[in-house]
mmCIF file of C-alpha atoms in Angstrom:
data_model
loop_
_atom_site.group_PDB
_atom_site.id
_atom_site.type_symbol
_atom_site.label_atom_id
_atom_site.label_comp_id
_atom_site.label_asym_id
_atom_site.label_seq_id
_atom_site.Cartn_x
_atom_site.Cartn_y
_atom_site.Cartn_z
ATOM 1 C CA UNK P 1 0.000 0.000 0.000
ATOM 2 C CA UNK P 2 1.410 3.369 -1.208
ATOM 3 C CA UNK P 3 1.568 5.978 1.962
ATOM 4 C CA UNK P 4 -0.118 8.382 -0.225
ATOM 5 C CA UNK P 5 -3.018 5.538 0.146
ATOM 6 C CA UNK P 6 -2.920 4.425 3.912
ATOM 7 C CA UNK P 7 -6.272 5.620 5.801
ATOM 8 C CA UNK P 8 -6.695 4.786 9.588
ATOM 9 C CA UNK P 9 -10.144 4.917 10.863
ATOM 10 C CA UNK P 10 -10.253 6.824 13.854
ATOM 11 C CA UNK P 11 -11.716 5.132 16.726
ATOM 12 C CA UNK P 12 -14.501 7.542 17.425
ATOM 13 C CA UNK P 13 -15.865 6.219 14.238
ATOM 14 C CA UNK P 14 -16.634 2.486 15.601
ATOM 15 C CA UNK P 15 -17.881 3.841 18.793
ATOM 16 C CA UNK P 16 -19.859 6.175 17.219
ATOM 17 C CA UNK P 17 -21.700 2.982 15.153
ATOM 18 C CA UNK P 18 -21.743 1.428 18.487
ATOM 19 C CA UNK P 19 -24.130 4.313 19.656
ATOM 20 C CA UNK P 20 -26.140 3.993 16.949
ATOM 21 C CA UNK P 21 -27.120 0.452 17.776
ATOM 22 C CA UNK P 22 -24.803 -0.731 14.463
ATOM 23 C CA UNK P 23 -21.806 -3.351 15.443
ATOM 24 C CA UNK P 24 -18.488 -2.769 13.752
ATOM 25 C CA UNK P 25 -18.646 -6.526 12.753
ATOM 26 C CA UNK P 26 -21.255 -5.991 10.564
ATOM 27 C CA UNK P 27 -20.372 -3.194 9.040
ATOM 28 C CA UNK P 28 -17.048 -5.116 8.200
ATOM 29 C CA UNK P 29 -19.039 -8.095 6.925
ATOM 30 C CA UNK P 30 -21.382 -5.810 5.253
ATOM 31 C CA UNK P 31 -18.161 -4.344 3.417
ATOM 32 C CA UNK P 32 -16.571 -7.537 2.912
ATOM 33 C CA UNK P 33 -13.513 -7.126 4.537
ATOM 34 C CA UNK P 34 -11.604 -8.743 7.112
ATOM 35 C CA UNK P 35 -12.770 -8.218 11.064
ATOM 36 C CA UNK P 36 -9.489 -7.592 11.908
ATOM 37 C CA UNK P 37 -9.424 -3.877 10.191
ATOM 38 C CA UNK P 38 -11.246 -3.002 13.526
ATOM 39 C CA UNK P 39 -7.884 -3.747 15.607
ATOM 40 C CA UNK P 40 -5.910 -3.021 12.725
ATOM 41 C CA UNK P 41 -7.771 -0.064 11.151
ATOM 42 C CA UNK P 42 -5.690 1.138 8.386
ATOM 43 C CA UNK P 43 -7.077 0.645 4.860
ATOM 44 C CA UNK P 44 -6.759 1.477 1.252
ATOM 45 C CA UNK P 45 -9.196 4.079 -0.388
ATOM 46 C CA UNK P 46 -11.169 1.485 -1.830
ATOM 47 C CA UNK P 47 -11.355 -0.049 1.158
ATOM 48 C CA UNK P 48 -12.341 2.957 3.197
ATOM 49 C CA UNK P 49 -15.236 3.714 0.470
ATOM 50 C CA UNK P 50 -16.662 0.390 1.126
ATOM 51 C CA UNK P 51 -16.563 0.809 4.713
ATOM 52 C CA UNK P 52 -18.429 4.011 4.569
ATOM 53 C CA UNK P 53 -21.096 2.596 1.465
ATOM 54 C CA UNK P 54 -21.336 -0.629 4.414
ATOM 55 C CA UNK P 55 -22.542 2.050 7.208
ATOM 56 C CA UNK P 56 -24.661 3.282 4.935
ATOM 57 C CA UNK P 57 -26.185 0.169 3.813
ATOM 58 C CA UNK P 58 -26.835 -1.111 7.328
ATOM 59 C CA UNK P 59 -28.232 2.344 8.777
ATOM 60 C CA UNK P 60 -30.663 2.738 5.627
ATOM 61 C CA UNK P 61 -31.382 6.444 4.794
ATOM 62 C CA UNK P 62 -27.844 8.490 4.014
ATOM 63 C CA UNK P 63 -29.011 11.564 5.894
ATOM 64 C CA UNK P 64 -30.112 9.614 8.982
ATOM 65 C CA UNK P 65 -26.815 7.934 8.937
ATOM 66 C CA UNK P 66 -24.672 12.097 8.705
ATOM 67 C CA UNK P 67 -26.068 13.158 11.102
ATOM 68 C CA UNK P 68 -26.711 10.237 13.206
ATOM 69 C CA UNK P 69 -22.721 9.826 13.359
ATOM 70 C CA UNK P 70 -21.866 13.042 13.581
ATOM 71 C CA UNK P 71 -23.619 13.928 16.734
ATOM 72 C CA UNK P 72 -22.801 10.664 17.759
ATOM 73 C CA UNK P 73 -18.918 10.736 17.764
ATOM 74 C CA UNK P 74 -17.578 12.710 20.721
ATOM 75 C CA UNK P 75 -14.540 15.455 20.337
ATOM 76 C CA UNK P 76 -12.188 13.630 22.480
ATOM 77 C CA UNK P 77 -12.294 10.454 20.119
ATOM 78 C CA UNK P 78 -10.856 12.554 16.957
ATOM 79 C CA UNK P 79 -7.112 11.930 15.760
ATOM 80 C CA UNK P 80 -4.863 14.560 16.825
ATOM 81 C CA UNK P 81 -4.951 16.461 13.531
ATOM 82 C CA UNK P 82 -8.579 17.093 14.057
ATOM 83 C CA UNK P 83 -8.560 17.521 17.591
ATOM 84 C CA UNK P 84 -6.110 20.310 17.136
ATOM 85 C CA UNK P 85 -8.768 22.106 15.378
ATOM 86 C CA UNK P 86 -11.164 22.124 18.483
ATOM 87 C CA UNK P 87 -8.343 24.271 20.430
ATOM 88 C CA UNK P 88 -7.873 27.074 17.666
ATOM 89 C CA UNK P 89 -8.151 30.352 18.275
ATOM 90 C CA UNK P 90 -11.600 30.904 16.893
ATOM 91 C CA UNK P 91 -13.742 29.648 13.808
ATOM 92 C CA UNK P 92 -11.248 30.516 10.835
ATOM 93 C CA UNK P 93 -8.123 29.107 12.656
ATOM 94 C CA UNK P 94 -9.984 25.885 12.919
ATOM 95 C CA UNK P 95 -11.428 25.470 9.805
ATOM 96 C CA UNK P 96 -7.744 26.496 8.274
ATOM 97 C CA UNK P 97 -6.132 23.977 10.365
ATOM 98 C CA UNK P 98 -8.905 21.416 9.053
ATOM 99 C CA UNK P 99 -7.565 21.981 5.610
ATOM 100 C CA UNK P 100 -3.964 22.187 5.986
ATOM 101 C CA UNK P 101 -4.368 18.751 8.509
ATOM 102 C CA UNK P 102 -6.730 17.288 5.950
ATOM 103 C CA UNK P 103 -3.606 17.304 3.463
ATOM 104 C CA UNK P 104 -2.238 14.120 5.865
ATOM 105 C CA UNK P 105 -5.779 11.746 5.040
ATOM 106 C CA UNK P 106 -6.772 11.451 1.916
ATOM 107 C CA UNK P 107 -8.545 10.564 0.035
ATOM 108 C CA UNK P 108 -10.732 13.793 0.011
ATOM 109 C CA UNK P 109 -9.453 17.449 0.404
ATOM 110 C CA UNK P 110 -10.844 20.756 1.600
ATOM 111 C CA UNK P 111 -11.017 23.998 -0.201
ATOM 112 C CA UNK P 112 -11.773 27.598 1.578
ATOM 113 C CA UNK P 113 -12.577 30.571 -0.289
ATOM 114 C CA UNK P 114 -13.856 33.702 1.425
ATOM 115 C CA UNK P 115 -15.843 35.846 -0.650
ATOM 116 C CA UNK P 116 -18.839 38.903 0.502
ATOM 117 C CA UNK P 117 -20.719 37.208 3.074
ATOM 118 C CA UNK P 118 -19.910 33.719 2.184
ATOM 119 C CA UNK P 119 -17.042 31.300 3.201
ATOM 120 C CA UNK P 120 -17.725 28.444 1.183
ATOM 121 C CA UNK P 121 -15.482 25.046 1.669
ATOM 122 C CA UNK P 122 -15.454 22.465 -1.124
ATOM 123 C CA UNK P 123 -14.725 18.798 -1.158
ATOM 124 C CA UNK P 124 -13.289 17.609 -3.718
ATOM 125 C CA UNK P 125 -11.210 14.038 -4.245
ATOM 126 C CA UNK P 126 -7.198 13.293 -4.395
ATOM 127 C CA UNK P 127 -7.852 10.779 -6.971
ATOM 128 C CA UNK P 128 -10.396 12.400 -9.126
ATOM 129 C CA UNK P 129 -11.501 9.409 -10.808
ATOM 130 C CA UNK P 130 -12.138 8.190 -7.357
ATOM 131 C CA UNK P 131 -14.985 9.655 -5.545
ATOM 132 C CA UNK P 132 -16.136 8.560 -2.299
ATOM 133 C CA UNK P 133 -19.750 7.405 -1.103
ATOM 134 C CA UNK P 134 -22.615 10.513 -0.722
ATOM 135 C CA UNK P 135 -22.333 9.228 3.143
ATOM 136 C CA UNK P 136 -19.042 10.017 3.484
ATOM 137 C CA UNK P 137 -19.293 13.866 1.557
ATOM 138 C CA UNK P 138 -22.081 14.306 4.027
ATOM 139 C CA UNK P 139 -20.370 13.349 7.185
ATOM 140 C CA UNK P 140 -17.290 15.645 5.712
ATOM 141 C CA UNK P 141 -19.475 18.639 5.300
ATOM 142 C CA UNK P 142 -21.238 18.196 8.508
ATOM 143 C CA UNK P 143 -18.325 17.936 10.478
ATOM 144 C CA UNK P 144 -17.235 21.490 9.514
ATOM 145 C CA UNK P 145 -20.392 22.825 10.667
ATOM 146 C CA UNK P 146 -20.400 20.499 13.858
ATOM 147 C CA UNK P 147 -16.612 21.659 14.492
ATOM 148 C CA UNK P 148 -17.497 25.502 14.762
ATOM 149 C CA UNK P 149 -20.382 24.248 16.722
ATOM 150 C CA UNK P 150 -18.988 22.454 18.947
ATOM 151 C CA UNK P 151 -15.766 25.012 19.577
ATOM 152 C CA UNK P 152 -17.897 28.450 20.009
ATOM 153 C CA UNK P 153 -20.898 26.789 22.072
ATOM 154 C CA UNK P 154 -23.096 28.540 19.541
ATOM 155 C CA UNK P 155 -26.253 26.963 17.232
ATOM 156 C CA UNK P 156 -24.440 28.183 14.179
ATOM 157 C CA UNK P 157 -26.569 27.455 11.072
ATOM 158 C CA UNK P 158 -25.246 27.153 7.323
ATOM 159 C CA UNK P 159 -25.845 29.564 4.536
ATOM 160 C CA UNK P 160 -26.950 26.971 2.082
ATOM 161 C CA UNK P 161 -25.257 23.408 1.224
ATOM 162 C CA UNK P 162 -24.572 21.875 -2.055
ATOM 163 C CA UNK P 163 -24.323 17.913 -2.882
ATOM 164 C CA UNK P 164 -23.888 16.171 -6.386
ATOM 165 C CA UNK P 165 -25.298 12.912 -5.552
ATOM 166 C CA UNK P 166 -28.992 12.205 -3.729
ATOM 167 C CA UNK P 167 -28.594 12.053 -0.247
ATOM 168 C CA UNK P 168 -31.748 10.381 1.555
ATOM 169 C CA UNK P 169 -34.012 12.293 3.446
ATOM 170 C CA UNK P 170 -33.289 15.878 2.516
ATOM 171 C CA UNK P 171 -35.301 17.611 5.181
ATOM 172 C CA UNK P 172 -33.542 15.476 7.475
ATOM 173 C CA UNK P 173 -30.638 17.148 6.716
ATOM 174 C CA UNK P 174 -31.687 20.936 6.192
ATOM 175 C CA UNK P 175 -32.900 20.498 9.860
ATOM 176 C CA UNK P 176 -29.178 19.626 10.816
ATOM 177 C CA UNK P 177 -27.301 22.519 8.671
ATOM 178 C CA UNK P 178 -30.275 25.393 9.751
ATOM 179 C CA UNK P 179 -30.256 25.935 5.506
ATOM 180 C CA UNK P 180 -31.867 24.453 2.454
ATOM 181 C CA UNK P 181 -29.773 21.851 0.803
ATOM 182 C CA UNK P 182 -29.364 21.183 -2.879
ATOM 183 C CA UNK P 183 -28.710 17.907 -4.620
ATOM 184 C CA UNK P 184 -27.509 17.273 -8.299
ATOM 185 C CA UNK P 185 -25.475 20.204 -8.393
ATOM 186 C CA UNK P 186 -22.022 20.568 -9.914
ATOM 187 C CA UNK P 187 -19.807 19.976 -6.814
ATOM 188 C CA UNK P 188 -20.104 19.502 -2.684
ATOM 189 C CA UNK P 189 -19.867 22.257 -1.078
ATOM 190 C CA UNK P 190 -20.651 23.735 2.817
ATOM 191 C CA UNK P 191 -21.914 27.787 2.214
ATOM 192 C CA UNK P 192 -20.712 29.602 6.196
ATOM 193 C CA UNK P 193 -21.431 33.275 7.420
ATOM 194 C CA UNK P 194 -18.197 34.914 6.961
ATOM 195 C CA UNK P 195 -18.766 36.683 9.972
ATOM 196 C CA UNK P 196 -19.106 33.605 11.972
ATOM 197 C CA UNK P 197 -15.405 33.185 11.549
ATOM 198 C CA UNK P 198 -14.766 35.543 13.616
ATOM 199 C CA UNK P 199 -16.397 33.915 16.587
ATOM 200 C CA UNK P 200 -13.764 32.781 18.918
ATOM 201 C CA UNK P 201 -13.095 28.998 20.364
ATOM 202 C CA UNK P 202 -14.433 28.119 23.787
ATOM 203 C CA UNK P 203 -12.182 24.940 23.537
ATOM 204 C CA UNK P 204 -9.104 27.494 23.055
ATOM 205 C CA UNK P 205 -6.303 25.939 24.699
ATOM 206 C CA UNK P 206 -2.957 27.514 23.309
ATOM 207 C CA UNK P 207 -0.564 25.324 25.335
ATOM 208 C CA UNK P 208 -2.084 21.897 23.990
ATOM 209 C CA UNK P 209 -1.685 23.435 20.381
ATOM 210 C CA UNK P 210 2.131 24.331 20.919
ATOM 211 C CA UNK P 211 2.061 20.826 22.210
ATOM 212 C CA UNK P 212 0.515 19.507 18.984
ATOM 213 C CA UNK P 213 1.087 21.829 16.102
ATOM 214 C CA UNK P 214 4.839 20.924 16.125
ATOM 215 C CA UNK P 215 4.267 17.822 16.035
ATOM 216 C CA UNK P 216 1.445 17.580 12.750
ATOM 217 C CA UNK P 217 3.863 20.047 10.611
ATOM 218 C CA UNK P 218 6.554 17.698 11.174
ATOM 219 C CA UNK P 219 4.192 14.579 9.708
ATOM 220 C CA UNK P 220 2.898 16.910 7.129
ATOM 221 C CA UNK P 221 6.473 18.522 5.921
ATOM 222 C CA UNK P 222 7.671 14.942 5.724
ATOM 223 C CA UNK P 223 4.188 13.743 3.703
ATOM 224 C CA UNK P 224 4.960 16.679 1.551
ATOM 225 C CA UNK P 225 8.869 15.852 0.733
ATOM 226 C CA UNK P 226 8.260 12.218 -0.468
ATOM 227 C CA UNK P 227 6.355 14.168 -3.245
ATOM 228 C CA UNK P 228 7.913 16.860 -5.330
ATOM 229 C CA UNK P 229 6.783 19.939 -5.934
ATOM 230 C CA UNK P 230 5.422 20.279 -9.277
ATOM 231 C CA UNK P 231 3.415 17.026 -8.165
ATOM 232 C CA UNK P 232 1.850 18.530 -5.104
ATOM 233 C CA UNK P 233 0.620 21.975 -7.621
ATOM 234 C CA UNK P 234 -0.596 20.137 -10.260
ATOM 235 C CA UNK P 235 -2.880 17.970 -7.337
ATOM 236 C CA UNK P 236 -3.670 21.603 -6.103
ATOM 237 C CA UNK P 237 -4.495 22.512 -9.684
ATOM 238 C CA UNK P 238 -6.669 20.121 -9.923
ATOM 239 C CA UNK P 239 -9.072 20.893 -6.937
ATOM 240 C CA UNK P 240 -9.399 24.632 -8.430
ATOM 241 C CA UNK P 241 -9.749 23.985 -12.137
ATOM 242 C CA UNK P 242 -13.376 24.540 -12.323
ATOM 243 C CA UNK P 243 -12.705 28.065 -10.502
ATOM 244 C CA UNK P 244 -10.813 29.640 -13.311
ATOM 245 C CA UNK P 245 -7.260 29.772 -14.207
ATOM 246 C CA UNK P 246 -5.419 28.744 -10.532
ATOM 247 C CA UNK P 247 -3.235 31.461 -9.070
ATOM 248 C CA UNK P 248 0.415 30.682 -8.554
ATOM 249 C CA UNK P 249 -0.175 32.856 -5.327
ATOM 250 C CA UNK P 250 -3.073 31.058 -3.740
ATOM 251 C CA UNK P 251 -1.186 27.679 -4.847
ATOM 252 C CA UNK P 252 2.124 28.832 -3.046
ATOM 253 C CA UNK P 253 0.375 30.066 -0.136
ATOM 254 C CA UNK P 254 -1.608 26.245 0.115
ATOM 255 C CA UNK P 255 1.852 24.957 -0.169
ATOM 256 C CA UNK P 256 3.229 27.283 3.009
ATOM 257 C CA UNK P 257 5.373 28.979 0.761
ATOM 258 C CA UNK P 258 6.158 32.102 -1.384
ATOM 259 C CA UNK P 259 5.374 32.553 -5.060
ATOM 260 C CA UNK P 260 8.612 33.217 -5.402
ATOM 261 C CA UNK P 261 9.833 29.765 -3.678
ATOM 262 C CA UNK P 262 7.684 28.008 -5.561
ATOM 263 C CA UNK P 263 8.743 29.466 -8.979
ATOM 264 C CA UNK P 264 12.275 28.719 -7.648
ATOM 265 C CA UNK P 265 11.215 25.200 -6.677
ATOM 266 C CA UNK P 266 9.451 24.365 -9.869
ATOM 267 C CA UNK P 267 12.664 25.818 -12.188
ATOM 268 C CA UNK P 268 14.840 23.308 -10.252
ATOM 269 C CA UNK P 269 12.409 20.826 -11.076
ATOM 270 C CA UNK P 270 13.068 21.646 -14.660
ATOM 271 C CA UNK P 271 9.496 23.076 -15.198
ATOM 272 C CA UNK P 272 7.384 25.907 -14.584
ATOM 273 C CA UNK P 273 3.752 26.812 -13.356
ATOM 274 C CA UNK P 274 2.510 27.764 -16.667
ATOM 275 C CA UNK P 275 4.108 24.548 -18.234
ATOM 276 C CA UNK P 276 2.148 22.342 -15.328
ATOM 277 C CA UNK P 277 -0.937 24.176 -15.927
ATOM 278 C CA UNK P 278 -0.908 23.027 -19.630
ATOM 279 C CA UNK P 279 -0.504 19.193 -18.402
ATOM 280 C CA UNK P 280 -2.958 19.391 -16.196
ATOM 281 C CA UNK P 281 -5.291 21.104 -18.177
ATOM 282 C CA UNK P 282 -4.236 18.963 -21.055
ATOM 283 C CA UNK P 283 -4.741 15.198 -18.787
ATOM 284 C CA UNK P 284 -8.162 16.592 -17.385
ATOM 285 C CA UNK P 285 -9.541 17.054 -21.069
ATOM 286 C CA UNK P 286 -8.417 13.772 -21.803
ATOM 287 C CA UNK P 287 -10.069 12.338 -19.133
ATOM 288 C CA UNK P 288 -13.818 14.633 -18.942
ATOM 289 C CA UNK P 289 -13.560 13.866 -22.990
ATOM 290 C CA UNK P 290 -13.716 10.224 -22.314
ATOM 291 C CA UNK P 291 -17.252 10.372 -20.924
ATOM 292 C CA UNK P 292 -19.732 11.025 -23.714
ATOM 293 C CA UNK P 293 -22.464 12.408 -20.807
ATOM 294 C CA UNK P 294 -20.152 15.903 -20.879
ATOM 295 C CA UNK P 295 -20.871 18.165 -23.557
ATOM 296 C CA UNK P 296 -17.828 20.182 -24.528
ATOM 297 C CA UNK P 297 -19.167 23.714 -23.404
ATOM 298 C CA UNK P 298 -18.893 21.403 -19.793
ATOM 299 C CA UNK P 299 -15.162 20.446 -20.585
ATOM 300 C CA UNK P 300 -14.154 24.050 -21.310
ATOM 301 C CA UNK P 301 -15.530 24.840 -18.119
ATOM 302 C CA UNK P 302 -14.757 22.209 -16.206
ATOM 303 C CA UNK P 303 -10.673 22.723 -17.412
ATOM 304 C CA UNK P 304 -10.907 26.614 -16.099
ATOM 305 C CA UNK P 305 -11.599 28.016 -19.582
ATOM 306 C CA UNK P 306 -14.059 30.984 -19.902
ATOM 307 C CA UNK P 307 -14.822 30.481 -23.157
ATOM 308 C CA UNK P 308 -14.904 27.344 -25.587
ATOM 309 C CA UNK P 309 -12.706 29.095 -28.616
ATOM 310 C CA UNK P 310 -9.976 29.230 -26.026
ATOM 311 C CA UNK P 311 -10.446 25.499 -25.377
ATOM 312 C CA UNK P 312 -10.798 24.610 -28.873
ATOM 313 C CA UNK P 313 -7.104 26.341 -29.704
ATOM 314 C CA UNK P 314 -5.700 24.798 -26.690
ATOM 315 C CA UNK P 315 -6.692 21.191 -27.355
ATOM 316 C CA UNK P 316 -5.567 21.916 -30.894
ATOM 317 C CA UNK P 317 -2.093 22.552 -29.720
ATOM 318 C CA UNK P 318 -2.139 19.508 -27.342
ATOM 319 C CA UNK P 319 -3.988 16.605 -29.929
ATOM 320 C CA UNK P 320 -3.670 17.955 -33.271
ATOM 321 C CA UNK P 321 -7.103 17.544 -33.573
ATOM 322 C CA UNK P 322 -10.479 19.360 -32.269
ATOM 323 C CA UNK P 323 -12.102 18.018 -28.936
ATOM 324 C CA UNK P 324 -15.073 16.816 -30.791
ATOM 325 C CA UNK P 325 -12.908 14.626 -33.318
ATOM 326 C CA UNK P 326 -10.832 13.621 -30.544
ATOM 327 C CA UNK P 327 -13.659 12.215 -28.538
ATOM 328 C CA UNK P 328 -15.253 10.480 -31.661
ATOM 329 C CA UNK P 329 -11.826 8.575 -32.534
ATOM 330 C CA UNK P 330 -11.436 7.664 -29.106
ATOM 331 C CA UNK P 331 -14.893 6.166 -28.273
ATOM 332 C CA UNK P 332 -15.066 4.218 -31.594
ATOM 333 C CA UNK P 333 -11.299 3.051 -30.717
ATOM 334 C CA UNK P 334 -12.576 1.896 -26.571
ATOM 335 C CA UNK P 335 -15.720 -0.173 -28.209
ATOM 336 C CA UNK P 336 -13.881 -2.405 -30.691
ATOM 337 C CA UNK P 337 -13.642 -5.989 -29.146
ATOM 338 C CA UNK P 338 -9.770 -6.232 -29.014
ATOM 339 C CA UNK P 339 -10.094 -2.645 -26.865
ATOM 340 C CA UNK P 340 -12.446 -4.261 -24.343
ATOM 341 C CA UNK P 341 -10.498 -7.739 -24.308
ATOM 342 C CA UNK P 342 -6.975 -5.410 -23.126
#
């Protein structure tokens, strides 16, 4: 198992099925995996999805089953990388923290943009042709809003919420996040009060976070240095596609560095950010192209171009060919027999 692909399942999580009546055995039958990932609980991604799809086989509806666990799982039972989040400062520390910790277990990853009124935090997946169960997006998102919660003592409610897949019993969840919630949209995302931020952390405790803090950088710094750099943008990259051209800024600043560090970095590396943009740009066509349900206008957008003449030119300079040609001669090459048989 790649380290990039080890996941250990905290242990609030099996005594949080406990509470809800559901024994870890079966959820480990249900999932068709060994009992002994319950002493031993570090798994692949696959493995973790099926876990999580297992829970929310045996509990039934996959709203009853977010917030079920949610509330269930107490604060003290989280792995130090999220516990450190309950001693922040206030909201915004925490939910910073959340993302920079969230780097260390895959498979999904956090996004936070502040914009007006709105902080809005996306999930989105390290392996993007691997996305996880609509259980385990919901628990994600939920735990956001349970962690500011939780830390300022307040009922904090959420602006609105966003989910791409069906999700059970919808009003079930609206009730949770104080909001209406949306399904089918275009990505997962949790819509905050920017000014709720700002509300500081009854759970403060600064002297358990110098104890801590040292101690996560030092896992993540060494997570980060088996990877190199231009590796670690172009997985950044690929989280803020859909948001427009990525900023080598905001990408550096992810990163804990300068732009200028990272420019340095990535010339060492013998490339460059606009070089790694074109790849990425260039293997996420490739891939969105390969599923016939995506019209092109959704490709262009979906690869951070505003329009599709710019897309058009670009694939052009990458294939030789236009997208639409491209996709044709591709599908008709994937359904010949020999194609299937490899």
């Amino acid at each position: 198992m790649k380290s990039s692909d080890r996941i250990k399942i905290p242990l609030g999580f099996w005594t949080g099925l406990q509470q809800l009546g559901i024994a870890p055995y079966d959820v480990a039958r249900q999932a068709e995996l060994p009992l002994t990932i319950i002493s031993d609980p570090v798994v692949n991604s696959v493995e973790y999805f099926a876990i999580w799809q297992a829970y929310n086989d045996l509990i039934g509806d996959t709203a009853k089953g977010i917030t079920g666990l949610v509330q269930a799982i107490e604060s003290a039972q989280y792995p130090p990388a999220i516990l450190a989040t309950y001693h922040a400062r206030d909201y915004r520390e925490a939910l910073n923290r959340m993302v920079r910790y969230k780097q260390m277990c895959p498979p999904e990853s956090l996004r936070i943009t502040e914009r007006g009124e709105d902080c809005t935090i996306e999930l989105a997946w390290v392996q993007a042709e691997q996305a996880g169960p609509p259980i385990l997006v919901g628990i994600t998102l939920a735990c956001l809003l349970e962690l500011g919660r939780r830390g300022t003592g307040q009922p904090l409610k959420a602006r609105s919420v966003e989910f791409s897949s069906s999700m059970g019993d919808v009003q079930a969840l609206e009730a949770y996040f104080g909001c209406s919630v949306k399904t089918g949209a275009q990505c997962n995302c949790l819509t905050l009060n920017r000014s709720d931020l700002d509300h500081p952390f009854v759970s403060y405790n600064e002297e358990l976070l110098e104890i801590l803090t040292p101690a996560l950088d030092d896992s993540l710094d060494e997570q980060r240095r088996s990877r190199s750099t231009a590796d670690m943008v172009k997985w950044i990259m690929k989280r803020s596609l859909t948001g427009g051209r990525p900023d080598i800024q905001a990408i550096a600043k992810e990163l804990g560095m300068s732009g200028r560090t990272l420019q340095r970095r990535l010339t060492e590396e013998n490339t460059s950010f606009k070089q790694l943009l074109s790849q990425v740009r260039h293997e996420q066509a490739r891939q969105y192209l390969s599923d016939p349900i995506l019209d092109i206008k959704e490709v262009a957008f979906l690869v951070g171009y505003e329009d599709q003449n710019s897309f058009y030119r670009a694939f052009r300079l990458w294939e030789g060919d236009t997208p639409s040609n491209w996709r044709t001669e591709h599908l008709v090459a994937n359904s010949r027999p020999e194609a299937r048989m490899g």
